[in-house]
Coordinates of C-alpha atoms in Angstrom, one line a residue:
Chain A
M1 CA -0.2 -0.2 0.2
M2 CA 2.7 2.2 1.1
M3 CA 5.0 1.6 -2.2
D4 CA 1.9 2.3 -4.5
E5 CA 1.0 5.3 -2.9
Q6 CA 5.3 6.7 -3.6
N7 CA 5.1 4.7 -7.1
I8 CA 1.8 7.4 -7.7
I9 CA 3.7 10.4 -6.2
S10 CA 6.7 9.4 -8.1
G11 CA 5.1 8.4 -11.3
C12 CA 2.9 11.8 -11.3
L13 CA 6.2 14.2 -10.7
L14 CA 6.9 12.3 -14.0
H15 CA 4.0 13.5 -15.1
S16 CA 3.2 10.0 -16.3
R17 CA -0.4 9.8 -17.5
K18 CA -0.2 6.2 -15.8
A19 CA 0.4 7.1 -12.3
Q20 CA -2.4 10.2 -13.2
K21 CA -4.8 7.9 -13.7
M22 CA -4.3 5.4 -10.8
L23 CA -4.0 8.6 -8.2
W24 CA -7.1 9.1 -9.8
E25 CA -9.3 5.7 -9.1
K26 CA -7.5 5.5 -6.1
Y27 CA -8.4 8.8 -4.0
S28 CA -11.7 10.7 -6.5
A29 CA -14.0 9.2 -4.1
Y30 CA -12.6 10.7 -1.4
L31 CA -12.0 14.2 -2.8
L32 CA -15.6 13.9 -3.9
G33 CA -16.7 13.3 -0.9
I34 CA -14.5 16.2 0.7
C35 CA -16.1 18.5 -1.9
L36 CA -19.6 17.7 -2.1
R37 CA -19.3 18.7 2.0
Y38 CA -18.8 21.9 0.3
A39 CA -20.6 22.2 -2.4
T40 CA -23.9 23.1 -2.9
D41 CA -25.2 20.4 -5.2
R42 CA -23.0 17.9 -7.2
S43 CA -22.1 19.8 -9.9
E44 CA -20.6 22.6 -8.2
A45 CA -18.7 19.7 -5.7
E46 CA -17.0 18.3 -9.4
D47 CA -16.7 21.4 -10.4
I48 CA -14.5 21.6 -7.1
L49 CA -12.9 18.4 -7.6
Q50 CA -11.8 19.1 -10.8
E51 CA -10.0 22.2 -9.9
A52 CA -8.0 20.1 -7.1
M53 CA -6.8 17.5 -9.3
L54 CA -5.2 19.9 -11.7
K55 CA -3.6 21.4 -8.8
I56 CA -2.4 17.9 -7.3
Y57 CA -1.0 17.0 -10.8
F58 CA 0.6 19.8 -11.5
N59 CA 1.7 21.2 -8.0
I60 CA 2.8 17.5 -7.0
G61 CA 6.0 18.6 -6.4
D62 CA 5.3 20.4 -3.2
Y63 CA 3.9 17.6 -1.1
S64 CA 7.1 17.2 0.8
G65 CA 6.6 13.7 2.0
I66 CA 5.7 14.7 4.8
G67 CA 2.5 14.2 6.8
S68 CA 0.1 11.3 4.4
F69 CA -0.6 12.0 1.2
K70 CA -3.4 11.4 2.1
G71 CA -3.8 14.8 4.1
W72 CA -2.0 16.7 1.2
L73 CA -4.6 15.8 -1.1
R74 CA -7.3 17.3 1.6
K75 CA -5.6 20.2 2.2
V76 CA -5.3 21.4 -1.8
T77 CA -8.8 20.0 -2.1
V78 CA -10.1 22.3 0.9
N79 CA -8.3 24.7 -0.5
C80 CA -9.6 24.9 -3.5
A81 CA -12.8 24.5 -1.9
I82 CA -12.2 27.6 -0.5
T83 CA -10.6 29.8 -3.5
H84 CA -14.4 28.2 -5.2
Y85 CA -16.4 29.9 -2.2
H86 CA -14.3 33.3 -2.9
K87 CA -14.7 33.2 -6.4
N88 CA -18.6 32.5 -6.6
L89 CA -19.3 34.8 -3.3
K90 CA -21.3 37.5 -5.0
H91 CA -23.4 34.8 -6.7
K92 CA -24.4 32.7 -3.7
H93 CA -24.4 35.8 -0.6
H94 CA -28.4 35.5 -0.4
M95 CA -30.0 33.9 2.3
D96 CA -33.3 32.7 3.4
I97 CA -35.0 35.3 5.8
D98 CA -36.0 31.7 7.9
D99 CA -32.6 31.1 8.1
F100 CA -32.0 34.2 10.9
V101 CA -34.7 33.0 12.9
S102 CA -32.9 32.1 16.3
L103 CA -34.2 28.1 16.7
E104 CA -35.5 26.1 19.5
I105 CA -32.3 23.8 19.7
G106 CA -32.5 20.8 22.0
D107 CA -29.7 18.9 23.0
E108 CA -30.3 15.5 22.6
G109 CA -27.7 13.2 21.0
F110 CA -27.7 11.6 18.0
E111 CA -27.4 8.1 16.6
D112 CA -24.3 7.9 14.3
D113 CA -26.0 5.3 12.1
F114 CA -29.5 6.7 12.2
Y115 CA -28.3 9.1 9.3
S116 CA -27.1 7.4 6.0
S117 CA -24.1 9.9 3.9
E118 CA -26.3 11.1 1.9
E119 CA -29.1 12.3 4.2
L120 CA -26.3 14.4 6.2
Y121 CA -24.6 15.5 2.6
I122 CA -28.5 16.9 1.3
V123 CA -28.5 18.4 5.4
L124 CA -25.0 20.3 4.6
N125 CA -25.7 20.9 1.2
D126 CA -29.2 22.9 2.0
L127 CA -26.9 25.6 4.9
P128 CA -26.1 28.9 3.4
P129 CA -22.6 29.0 1.9
G130 CA -20.5 30.9 4.3
Y131 CA -22.0 28.9 7.5
R132 CA -21.1 25.5 5.4
M133 CA -17.3 26.8 5.0
V134 CA -17.3 27.3 9.0
F135 CA -18.8 24.2 9.9
N136 CA -16.8 21.6 7.8
M137 CA -13.8 23.8 8.3
Y138 CA -14.1 23.9 12.0
T139 CA -16.0 20.5 12.8
I140 CA -14.4 17.9 10.4
E141 CA -11.3 19.8 9.2
G142 CA -10.3 21.0 12.9
Y143 CA -9.6 24.4 12.0
K144 CA -9.8 26.8 14.8
H145 CA -11.9 29.9 14.4
R146 CA -8.8 32.1 13.9
E147 CA -7.9 29.8 10.9
I148 CA -10.4 29.9 9.3
A149 CA -11.4 34.1 10.0
E150 CA -7.7 34.2 8.0
M151 CA -8.7 31.7 5.3
L152 CA -12.5 33.7 4.7
N153 CA -11.2 36.5 5.2
I154 CA -13.7 37.3 7.6
D155 CA -14.1 37.9 11.3
V156 CA -13.2 35.9 14.0
N157 CA -16.5 36.4 15.9
T158 CA -18.0 36.0 12.2
S159 CA -16.4 32.6 12.3
K160 CA -17.8 31.7 15.9
S161 CA -21.5 33.6 15.2
Q162 CA -21.8 31.2 12.0
Y163 CA -20.7 28.4 13.5
S164 CA -23.1 28.0 15.6
R165 CA -26.1 29.5 13.3
A166 CA -25.0 26.5 11.1
R167 CA -24.9 24.2 14.3
A168 CA -28.7 25.6 15.3
I169 CA -29.8 25.0 11.8
L170 CA -28.5 22.1 11.2
R171 CA -29.8 20.5 14.3
K172 CA -33.2 21.7 13.3
K173 CA -32.7 20.0 10.4
L174 CA -32.1 16.9 11.5
E175 CA -34.6 16.6 14.6
D176 CA -36.6 17.4 11.6
L177 CA -35.6 14.8 9.5
R178 CA -35.6 12.4 12.1
K179 CA -39.8 13.2 12.8
T180 CA -40.4 12.2 8.8
K181 CA -38.4 9.0 9.6
N182 CA -39.6 7.5 12.3
K183 CA -43.1 8.6 11.1
Y184 CA -42.3 6.1 7.9
T185 CA -40.9 3.8 9.8
C186 CA -43.7 3.3 12.7
E187 CA -46.1 3.4 9.9
G188 CA -44.2 0.8 8.2
D189 CA -43.7 -1.2 11.3
E190 CA -47.3 -1.3 11.9
Chain B
M1 CA -30.7 3.8 21.7
S2 CA -28.0 3.0 24.3
D3 CA -25.9 6.2 25.8
D4 CA -22.8 5.1 23.9
K5 CA -24.4 5.6 20.2
L6 CA -25.2 9.3 21.4
N7 CA -23.4 11.6 20.2
R8 CA -22.6 15.2 19.7
M9 CA -24.1 16.3 16.5
E10 CA -20.7 17.2 15.3
D11 CA -19.1 13.8 15.9
L12 CA -22.0 12.8 14.0
F13 CA -21.0 15.1 11.0
Q14 CA -17.4 14.0 11.5
K15 CA -17.8 10.0 11.9
V16 CA -20.0 9.6 8.7
L17 CA -18.8 12.8 6.3
G18 CA -15.5 12.9 7.5
E19 CA -13.5 9.2 5.4
A20 CA -17.1 9.8 3.5
E21 CA -16.2 8.7 -0.5
V22 CA -18.6 9.3 -3.2
T23 CA -17.5 7.7 -6.5
P24 CA -17.8 10.5 -9.1
G25 CA -19.0 10.0 -12.3
S26 CA -17.2 8.0 -15.0
E27 CA -17.9 11.4 -17.5
I28 CA -16.2 13.5 -14.8
A29 CA -13.2 11.4 -14.4
G30 CA -12.9 12.0 -18.5
K31 CA -13.3 16.2 -18.6
I32 CA -10.6 16.1 -16.1
M33 CA -8.3 13.9 -18.1
R34 CA -8.6 15.6 -21.1
T35 CA -8.1 19.3 -19.5
V36 CA -4.8 17.1 -17.5
G37 CA -4.2 16.1 -21.2
R38 CA -4.6 19.7 -22.8
K39 CA -2.3 21.7 -20.0
E40 CA 0.4 18.2 -20.7
F41 CA 0.5 19.5 -24.3
F42 CA 1.7 23.3 -23.8
R43 CA 4.1 21.6 -20.1
F44 CA 7.8 20.9 -21.6
N45 CA 7.8 17.2 -20.8
V46 CA 10.5 14.9 -22.4
S47 CA 8.6 11.8 -22.0
R48 CA 5.3 12.8 -24.0
F49 CA 4.7 14.0 -27.0
N50 CA 3.9 18.0 -26.1
I51 CA 4.2 21.2 -28.1
W52 CA 7.6 21.9 -27.8
Y53 CA 7.6 18.8 -29.7
L54 CA 5.7 20.1 -32.4
G55 CA 7.3 23.1 -32.4
G56 CA 10.4 21.2 -33.2
I57 CA 9.6 19.1 -35.7
A58 CA 7.8 22.4 -37.1
V59 CA 11.0 24.2 -37.0
T60 CA 13.9 21.2 -38.4
C61 CA 11.4 21.2 -41.3
A62 CA 11.1 24.7 -42.1
F63 CA 14.8 24.9 -41.8
V64 CA 15.7 21.6 -43.4
G65 CA 13.1 23.2 -46.2
I66 CA 15.2 26.4 -46.8
M67 CA 18.4 25.1 -46.9
L68 CA 17.0 22.2 -49.7
F69 CA 15.7 25.2 -52.0
S70 CA 17.1 28.0 -50.9
D71 CA 20.8 26.6 -52.0
P72 CA 19.9 25.7 -56.3
G73 CA 18.1 28.7 -56.1
H74 CA 20.8 30.9 -55.3
K75 CA 23.3 29.9 -58.0
N76 CA 20.7 29.6 -60.7
S77 CA 19.2 32.9 -60.2
P78 CA 22.2 35.8 -59.7
E79 CA 20.0 38.8 -60.0
F80 CA 16.5 38.7 -59.6
P81 CA 14.1 41.6 -61.1
S82 CA 12.6 44.4 -59.3
G83 CA 8.9 42.9 -59.4
T84 CA 7.7 41.0 -56.7
M85 CA 4.8 38.8 -56.5
V86 CA 3.6 37.6 -54.3
S87 CA 0.5 34.6 -54.4
D88 CA -2.6 35.2 -53.3
S89 CA -2.4 31.3 -50.9
S90 CA -3.3 32.1 -48.2
E91 CA -2.0 28.6 -46.3
L92 CA 1.3 30.5 -47.1
E93 CA 0.5 33.1 -44.9
K94 CA -1.5 30.7 -42.1
K95 CA 1.6 28.2 -42.3
N96 CA 4.6 29.5 -41.9
D97 CA 5.5 32.9 -40.0
T98 CA 8.3 34.0 -41.6
L99 CA 8.6 35.8 -44.6
I100 CA 7.7 34.7 -48.0
I101 CA 11.0 33.0 -49.5
I102 CA 11.9 33.9 -53.3
K103 CA 12.8 30.5 -54.5
E104 CA 12.3 30.4 -58.2
V105 CA 12.2 32.8 -61.2
K106 CA 8.7 31.8 -62.4
P107 CA 6.9 33.7 -65.5
V108 CA 4.1 35.1 -65.3
R109 CA 1.9 35.3 -68.1
P110 CA 0.0 38.9 -68.0
Q111 CA -3.6 38.4 -68.4
E112 CA -5.2 39.4 -71.2
G113 CA -7.1 43.0 -71.6
D114 CA -5.1 43.9 -68.5
N115 CA -2.7 46.4 -68.9
S116 CA -2.3 47.6 -65.9
R117 CA -0.1 44.8 -64.8
G118 CA 1.8 45.0 -67.8
D119 CA 2.7 48.3 -67.3
T120 CA 4.0 47.8 -63.9
I121 CA 7.0 46.0 -64.4
D122 CA 10.1 48.5 -65.8
A123 CA 11.3 47.3 -68.6
G124 CA 14.5 48.6 -67.1
T125 CA 14.4 46.2 -64.5
A126 CA 14.6 43.5 -66.3
P127 CA 17.5 41.2 -65.6
H128 CA 20.5 41.0 -66.7
G129 CA 23.5 38.1 -66.9
T130 CA 22.4 35.3 -68.5
H131 CA 20.0 32.7 -66.6
K132 CA 19.0 29.3 -68.0
D133 CA 16.0 29.1 -69.7
S134 CA 14.7 26.5 -67.1
D135 CA 14.5 28.9 -64.3
I136 CA 13.4 31.8 -67.0
R137 CA 11.0 31.8 -70.1
P138 CA 10.1 34.6 -71.7
V139 CA 6.8 35.6 -70.9
S140 CA 5.8 35.2 -74.4
S141 CA 7.6 34.9 -78.0
K142 CA 6.4 38.6 -78.8
G143 CA 6.6 39.9 -74.6
T144 CA 10.4 40.4 -75.2
K145 CA 9.6 42.9 -77.5
R146 CA 7.5 44.9 -75.7
N147 CA 8.5 47.6 -73.7
A148 CA 6.7 46.2 -70.6
V149 CA 8.2 42.3 -70.2
S150 CA 7.5 41.0 -66.7
I151 CA 9.5 38.8 -65.4
P152 CA 8.7 38.5 -61.8
V153 CA 9.8 37.1 -59.2
V154 CA 7.4 34.2 -57.5
S155 CA 7.3 32.9 -54.5
S156 CA 7.3 28.4 -54.5
K157 CA 4.2 28.8 -54.1
E158 CA 2.1 28.8 -57.3
V159 CA 0.4 31.9 -59.2
S160 CA -3.7 30.3 -59.2
E161 CA -5.0 31.3 -62.8
G162 CA -6.7 34.7 -61.9
A163 CA -5.9 34.9 -58.0
Y164 CA -5.4 38.3 -57.0
V165 CA -2.0 39.2 -57.0
L166 CA 0.5 41.2 -54.6
V167 CA 2.7 43.0 -56.6
A168 CA 5.5 45.4 -55.3
G169 CA 8.3 47.4 -58.0
I170 CA 10.6 49.4 -57.6
K171 CA 11.3 52.1 -61.0
A172 CA 14.1 54.7 -60.4
S173 CA 14.7 57.7 -62.7
I174 CA 18.5 56.1 -62.4
N175 CA 20.1 53.3 -60.6
R176 CA 23.7 54.2 -61.3
G177 CA 25.4 57.4 -61.1
C178 CA 28.2 60.1 -59.6
V179 CA 28.0 61.1 -56.3
P180 CA 25.4 63.1 -55.0
L181 CA 22.8 60.6 -56.7
Y182 CA 19.5 62.5 -57.0
V183 CA 17.4 58.9 -58.0
K184 CA 13.5 59.9 -58.2
F185 CA 12.3 56.6 -57.3
A186 CA 8.6 55.1 -58.3
S187 CA 6.0 52.1 -57.3
T188 CA 4.7 50.0 -59.6
S189 CA 3.2 47.9 -57.1
T190 CA -0.4 47.0 -56.7
S191 CA -2.0 50.1 -56.4
G192 CA -3.5 50.2 -53.4
A193 CA -1.2 48.9 -51.3
S194 CA 0.5 50.9 -48.1
L195 CA 4.6 51.2 -49.3
E196 CA 7.4 51.3 -47.3
W197 CA 10.6 52.4 -48.8
N198 CA 13.9 51.4 -47.5
F199 CA 16.9 53.4 -49.1
G200 CA 20.1 51.4 -47.6
D201 CA 21.2 54.3 -46.4
G202 CA 19.0 54.5 -43.5
G203 CA 16.6 56.6 -45.1
T204 CA 13.2 55.7 -45.3
S205 CA 9.8 57.1 -46.8
D206 CA 6.4 55.8 -47.1
K207 CA 5.5 57.8 -50.7
E208 CA 3.9 56.7 -53.7
S209 CA 6.8 58.5 -55.8
P210 CA 9.9 59.7 -52.9
E211 CA 12.8 61.6 -54.2
W212 CA 16.3 60.5 -53.1
V213 CA 19.7 62.1 -53.1
F214 CA 22.9 59.3 -52.3
D215 CA 25.5 61.9 -50.9
V216 CA 28.4 58.8 -50.4
A217 CA 29.4 56.3 -52.8
G218 CA 28.9 53.2 -52.4
V219 CA 26.3 50.6 -53.3
Y220 CA 22.9 50.7 -51.6
K221 CA 20.1 48.0 -51.7
V222 CA 17.3 50.0 -51.5
A223 CA 13.7 47.8 -50.8
L224 CA 10.5 48.8 -51.6
S225 CA 7.5 46.3 -49.0
A226 CA 4.1 46.5 -50.5
K227 CA 1.5 45.5 -47.4
D228 CA -2.2 45.4 -48.7
T229 CA -5.0 44.8 -45.9
N230 CA -5.0 41.3 -45.7
G231 CA -1.4 41.5 -43.8
R232 CA 0.3 39.6 -47.2
E233 CA 3.0 41.5 -47.9
A234 CA 5.4 41.4 -51.0
V235 CA 8.8 43.1 -51.2
T236 CA 11.6 43.6 -54.1
S237 CA 14.5 45.5 -53.6
Q238 CA 17.0 47.0 -56.3
D239 CA 20.3 48.2 -56.0
I240 CA 21.5 51.8 -56.7
V241 CA 25.5 52.4 -57.2
V242 CA 26.5 55.4 -56.8
L243 CA 29.7 56.0 -57.9
P244 CA 32.5 58.2 -56.2
K245 CA 33.4 61.3 -57.9
P246 CA 36.9 62.6 -58.5
K247 CA 38.6 65.5 -56.7
A248 CA 40.6 68.2 -59.1
A249 CA 42.8 70.6 -57.7
F250 CA 46.2 72.4 -59.1
D251 CA 48.6 74.3 -58.8
L252 CA 50.9 76.9 -60.1
L253 CA 54.5 77.5 -60.9
P254 CA 55.7 79.6 -60.1
E255 CA 54.0 80.8 -57.5
N256 CA 53.4 84.1 -58.7
P257 CA 54.1 84.5 -62.1
V258 CA 54.5 87.3 -64.1
I259 CA 52.2 87.7 -67.1
P260 CA 53.0 87.8 -69.3
A261 CA 56.6 87.2 -69.0
D262 CA 55.9 84.2 -67.4
E263 CA 55.6 80.8 -68.5
I264 CA 53.4 79.2 -66.4
T265 CA 53.5 75.5 -65.3
F266 CA 49.8 73.5 -64.0
V267 CA 50.6 71.2 -61.2
N268 CA 48.1 68.7 -61.2
Q269 CA 47.2 67.5 -57.9
S270 CA 43.8 65.8 -58.5
S271 CA 42.7 62.7 -57.0
G272 CA 40.2 59.3 -58.3
A273 CA 40.6 60.6 -61.7
V274 CA 42.2 59.1 -65.2
S275 CA 41.8 62.2 -67.5
Y276 CA 42.1 65.9 -67.2
K277 CA 40.7 69.0 -69.8
W278 CA 42.5 72.4 -68.7
Y279 CA 40.9 75.4 -69.7
F280 CA 43.6 78.4 -69.3
G281 CA 41.0 81.1 -70.3
D282 CA 42.2 82.6 -73.5
N283 CA 40.3 80.4 -75.3
S284 CA 43.1 77.2 -74.9
S285 CA 42.5 74.3 -73.7
S286 CA 44.7 70.9 -73.0
Q287 CA 44.4 67.5 -72.1
L288 CA 47.9 66.9 -70.6
F289 CA 47.8 66.2 -66.7
A290 CA 49.9 69.1 -65.9
P291 CA 50.2 71.3 -68.9
T292 CA 52.4 74.7 -69.2
H293 CA 51.2 77.5 -70.4
K294 CA 52.5 80.9 -72.0
Y295 CA 49.6 83.9 -72.1
N296 CA 50.3 86.1 -74.6
K297 CA 49.3 89.8 -72.7
Q298 CA 48.5 90.3 -69.2
G299 CA 44.6 90.5 -68.8
K300 CA 42.1 88.4 -66.4
Y301 CA 42.4 85.0 -67.0
D302 CA 39.6 82.2 -65.8
V303 CA 41.9 78.8 -65.4
A304 CA 39.4 76.0 -64.9
L305 CA 40.6 72.0 -64.6
V306 CA 37.7 69.5 -65.0
A307 CA 39.2 65.7 -63.8
V308 CA 36.7 62.8 -65.2
S309 CA 37.0 59.4 -63.0
E310 CA 36.9 56.2 -65.1
N311 CA 33.7 55.3 -64.3
G312 CA 33.0 58.8 -66.1
C313 CA 32.1 61.3 -63.1
T314 CA 33.3 64.5 -63.0
D315 CA 34.7 67.2 -60.7
S316 CA 35.9 70.7 -61.6
L317 CA 37.4 73.6 -59.8
S318 CA 37.8 76.8 -61.4
V319 CA 39.8 80.0 -60.4
Q320 CA 39.1 83.0 -61.5
D321 CA 41.2 85.5 -62.4
T322 CA 44.0 83.2 -61.9
F323 CA 47.0 86.0 -61.9
T324 CA 45.5 88.2 -59.9
E325 CA 48.3 91.5 -60.0
T326 CA 50.4 91.0 -57.2
E327 CA 51.4 94.0 -55.3
C328 CA 54.5 96.0 -56.3
Y329 CA 56.7 96.5 -53.3
I330 CA 60.7 97.1 -52.4
R331 CA 62.0 96.8 -48.6
F332 CA 65.6 96.9 -46.7
P333 CA 66.6 96.0 -43.6
N334 CA 68.2 98.3 -41.1
A335 CA 71.4 96.0 -40.4
F336 CA 73.5 92.7 -41.9
V337 CA 76.4 91.1 -40.9
P338 CA 78.9 90.5 -43.0
N339 CA 81.3 86.8 -43.3
R340 CA 84.5 88.0 -41.7
G341 CA 86.2 85.3 -43.4
G342 CA 86.3 87.3 -46.3
S343 CA 83.6 88.1 -49.5
V344 CA 80.9 86.0 -50.2
G345 CA 80.3 87.9 -53.9
G346 CA 76.7 89.4 -53.4
Y347 CA 75.1 86.9 -55.2
Y348 CA 71.9 85.2 -52.7
S349 CA 69.0 83.2 -53.2
R350 CA 65.9 84.6 -51.1
M351 CA 65.6 80.7 -49.9
T352 CA 69.2 80.4 -48.4
D353 CA 70.1 83.5 -47.2
N354 CA 69.6 83.1 -44.0
N355 CA 72.7 84.4 -42.0
N356 CA 71.9 88.2 -43.2
M357 CA 75.3 87.7 -44.6
I358 CA 74.6 90.1 -47.6
F359 CA 72.4 93.4 -47.7
H360 CA 69.7 93.1 -50.0
P361 CA 66.5 93.9 -50.4
V362 CA 62.9 92.2 -50.1
Y363 CA 60.5 93.4 -53.4
S364 CA 57.6 92.4 -55.7
G365 CA 57.4 93.1 -59.2
I366 CA 60.6 94.7 -59.7
V367 CA 61.3 95.3 -63.3
D368 CA 63.7 98.0 -63.2
Y369 CA 66.8 98.3 -60.0
N370 CA 69.3 100.5 -59.0
L371 CA 71.1 100.2 -55.7
K372 CA 73.9 102.6 -54.0
I373 CA 75.1 102.3 -51.4
Y374 CA 77.9 105.0 -49.5
S375 CA 79.6 105.1 -46.3
K376 CA 78.9 108.0 -43.6
Q377 CA 82.4 109.8 -45.6
G378 CA 80.1 109.8 -48.6
H379 CA 81.6 107.4 -50.0
L380 CA 79.9 104.7 -52.8
V381 CA 81.2 101.9 -51.9
F382 CA 79.0 99.9 -53.6
Q383 CA 76.2 100.2 -56.4
S384 CA 73.9 97.0 -58.2
D385 CA 71.9 97.0 -61.4
D386 CA 70.7 93.7 -60.3
I387 CA 68.1 92.9 -57.8
Y388 CA 70.1 89.1 -57.5
L389 CA 72.6 90.9 -56.7
G390 CA 73.4 92.9 -53.2
W391 CA 76.2 93.9 -50.4
D392 CA 78.4 91.3 -48.8
G393 CA 79.8 94.6 -47.0
Y394 CA 83.1 94.3 -48.4
Y395 CA 84.5 97.1 -50.7
H396 CA 87.6 96.5 -52.7
G397 CA 88.5 93.5 -51.1
K398 CA 88.3 94.4 -47.7
L399 CA 86.0 94.3 -44.7
C400 CA 84.3 97.5 -44.4
A401 CA 83.6 99.0 -41.0
S402 CA 80.8 98.3 -38.2
G403 CA 78.5 101.5 -38.7
V404 CA 75.9 103.5 -40.1
Y405 CA 75.7 103.5 -44.2
V406 CA 73.3 104.8 -45.9
W407 CA 71.9 103.5 -49.3
R408 CA 69.5 104.9 -52.2
A409 CA 67.5 102.2 -54.4
E410 CA 65.5 103.3 -57.5
G411 CA 64.0 102.0 -60.1
K412 CA 60.4 100.6 -61.9
F413 CA 57.9 98.6 -61.0
R414 CA 56.1 96.4 -63.5
N415 CA 53.2 98.1 -63.4
G416 CA 54.7 100.5 -64.6
E417 CA 55.3 102.9 -61.5
S418 CA 58.8 104.2 -61.2
Y419 CA 60.4 104.0 -57.1
V420 CA 62.9 105.7 -55.1
V421 CA 63.8 104.8 -51.5
S422 CA 66.3 105.6 -49.7
G423 CA 67.7 105.3 -46.0
D424 CA 70.5 103.7 -43.4
M425 CA 71.6 100.9 -41.9
T426 CA 74.4 99.1 -40.1
L427 CA 76.9 97.4 -40.3
V428 CA 77.2 94.9 -38.0
N429 CA 81.5 93.6 -37.5
Y430 CA 82.5 91.9 -34.5

């Protein structure tokens, strides 16, 4: 496995078409999974993926060899998503009014196998782009609010408030989703 | 719902989506690979075919092509006529960025009823020298007799029948002459084309019929480029030979001759000439290199020399009133130092008497002369009728004493005036 990764990297460094294909086969699903979290829909995710792949292919020399290759790929992809977000900011800078309505927040836990990844993607994709960016970067990528503020070129407090609003919206959506799901399952059971 | 399955929402997302994989569709893979391929093509890489290889091949092909075609072309066509034609084949422009390379000389049949084309090429610019028949055929059997013979240079591409042809042509009023050479150029190019002349000496023009003066001898390649609005270009050039000029110059011997007494030698100091013609100003002339001439009477004569170089260029020098009446004068010094070793005779030369041992005048235009020298006691110690004979300070073989002596000179100048001058001078004997 390690050897395989090494071969891909050295092949891509020489711009070998075969190695590029192998890299695609091995990592494209993983990278698209990242892209989907940052996108509004699938086609946008694919756009981000394309930009990320080009970056990866032509800048593979930047990978220092220290740290996991997968981690590097993820970083490049997230950066591409951020760039993409900035590029399209002006087109998407609108929000539904009810997104701002403060929501009742229950503090219940969630069973992780209750929701499918598709459902979670849909919930994420429905978030306003700014919220989605902050939520993704904070929760999954593990960036600090200070770093997020720097990368997204926003205030630290904006990052924090967007994060908490994103959480609230997500929580409500998940609750709604559970209710409908439970309803159908109950009906189905009886 | 067991407790350990209850998670914070964040953990849920991290767990489910953190490493989630979504297989992309095959069409997106193809799209990305195509984009990568396109970018790779424009990137330098030795291990795959890309634009650099393509460019290298194109350059090599072009180079080989030029080598193959231009070499025999040079040998076979020693001179290019001034009319240059470029065919209207658009692929030519598209495929080659380089200028059209003139490789072959090809005849073009003038179109029937199209006189404008026939007129555009000047018969005088037809190539001289011999050409092989395979290279140049006359326009038509009659064409050689007509004034408007066109033997244009055509690019290697074929001139398609009836195609619009861009022609650059030069007509010069003179293409060989002496410096300074004034040339009137005219363009015989296709009308409407924008012209650019380069006269080969740094001068340029964009006029239809520029005029130019070449003031330094040499061979100048006058180039004309005609461009039409489609960006096509036809170029032609013509050599203008500017021949050097000789320089006429002469001197007189003697320097200040007396007319009509002296026979004058004209010293030729011309350069770059092979034949000469002298005009002495008295209706006589000579073709000698350095003639001598004697005038019959005094007067104003304008002497002219025309020098002709081997290629026929001329230069002339005319001196008006060459033998100006020089001023007549006579002047004596006020001291001299005789030679103590013995009499030196008294004859002197103006050129050699630097020791001031002989008492004599400086003069000009003297025809009659008499000098008498007296001591303070009134003794006549010397007298002479010869202007070339001065006093050496001896009287009857004995050196005279130091002291002041008195002199008197009288006579006539050349212009007829008589003179009487007198004075004293000191004989220095130590």
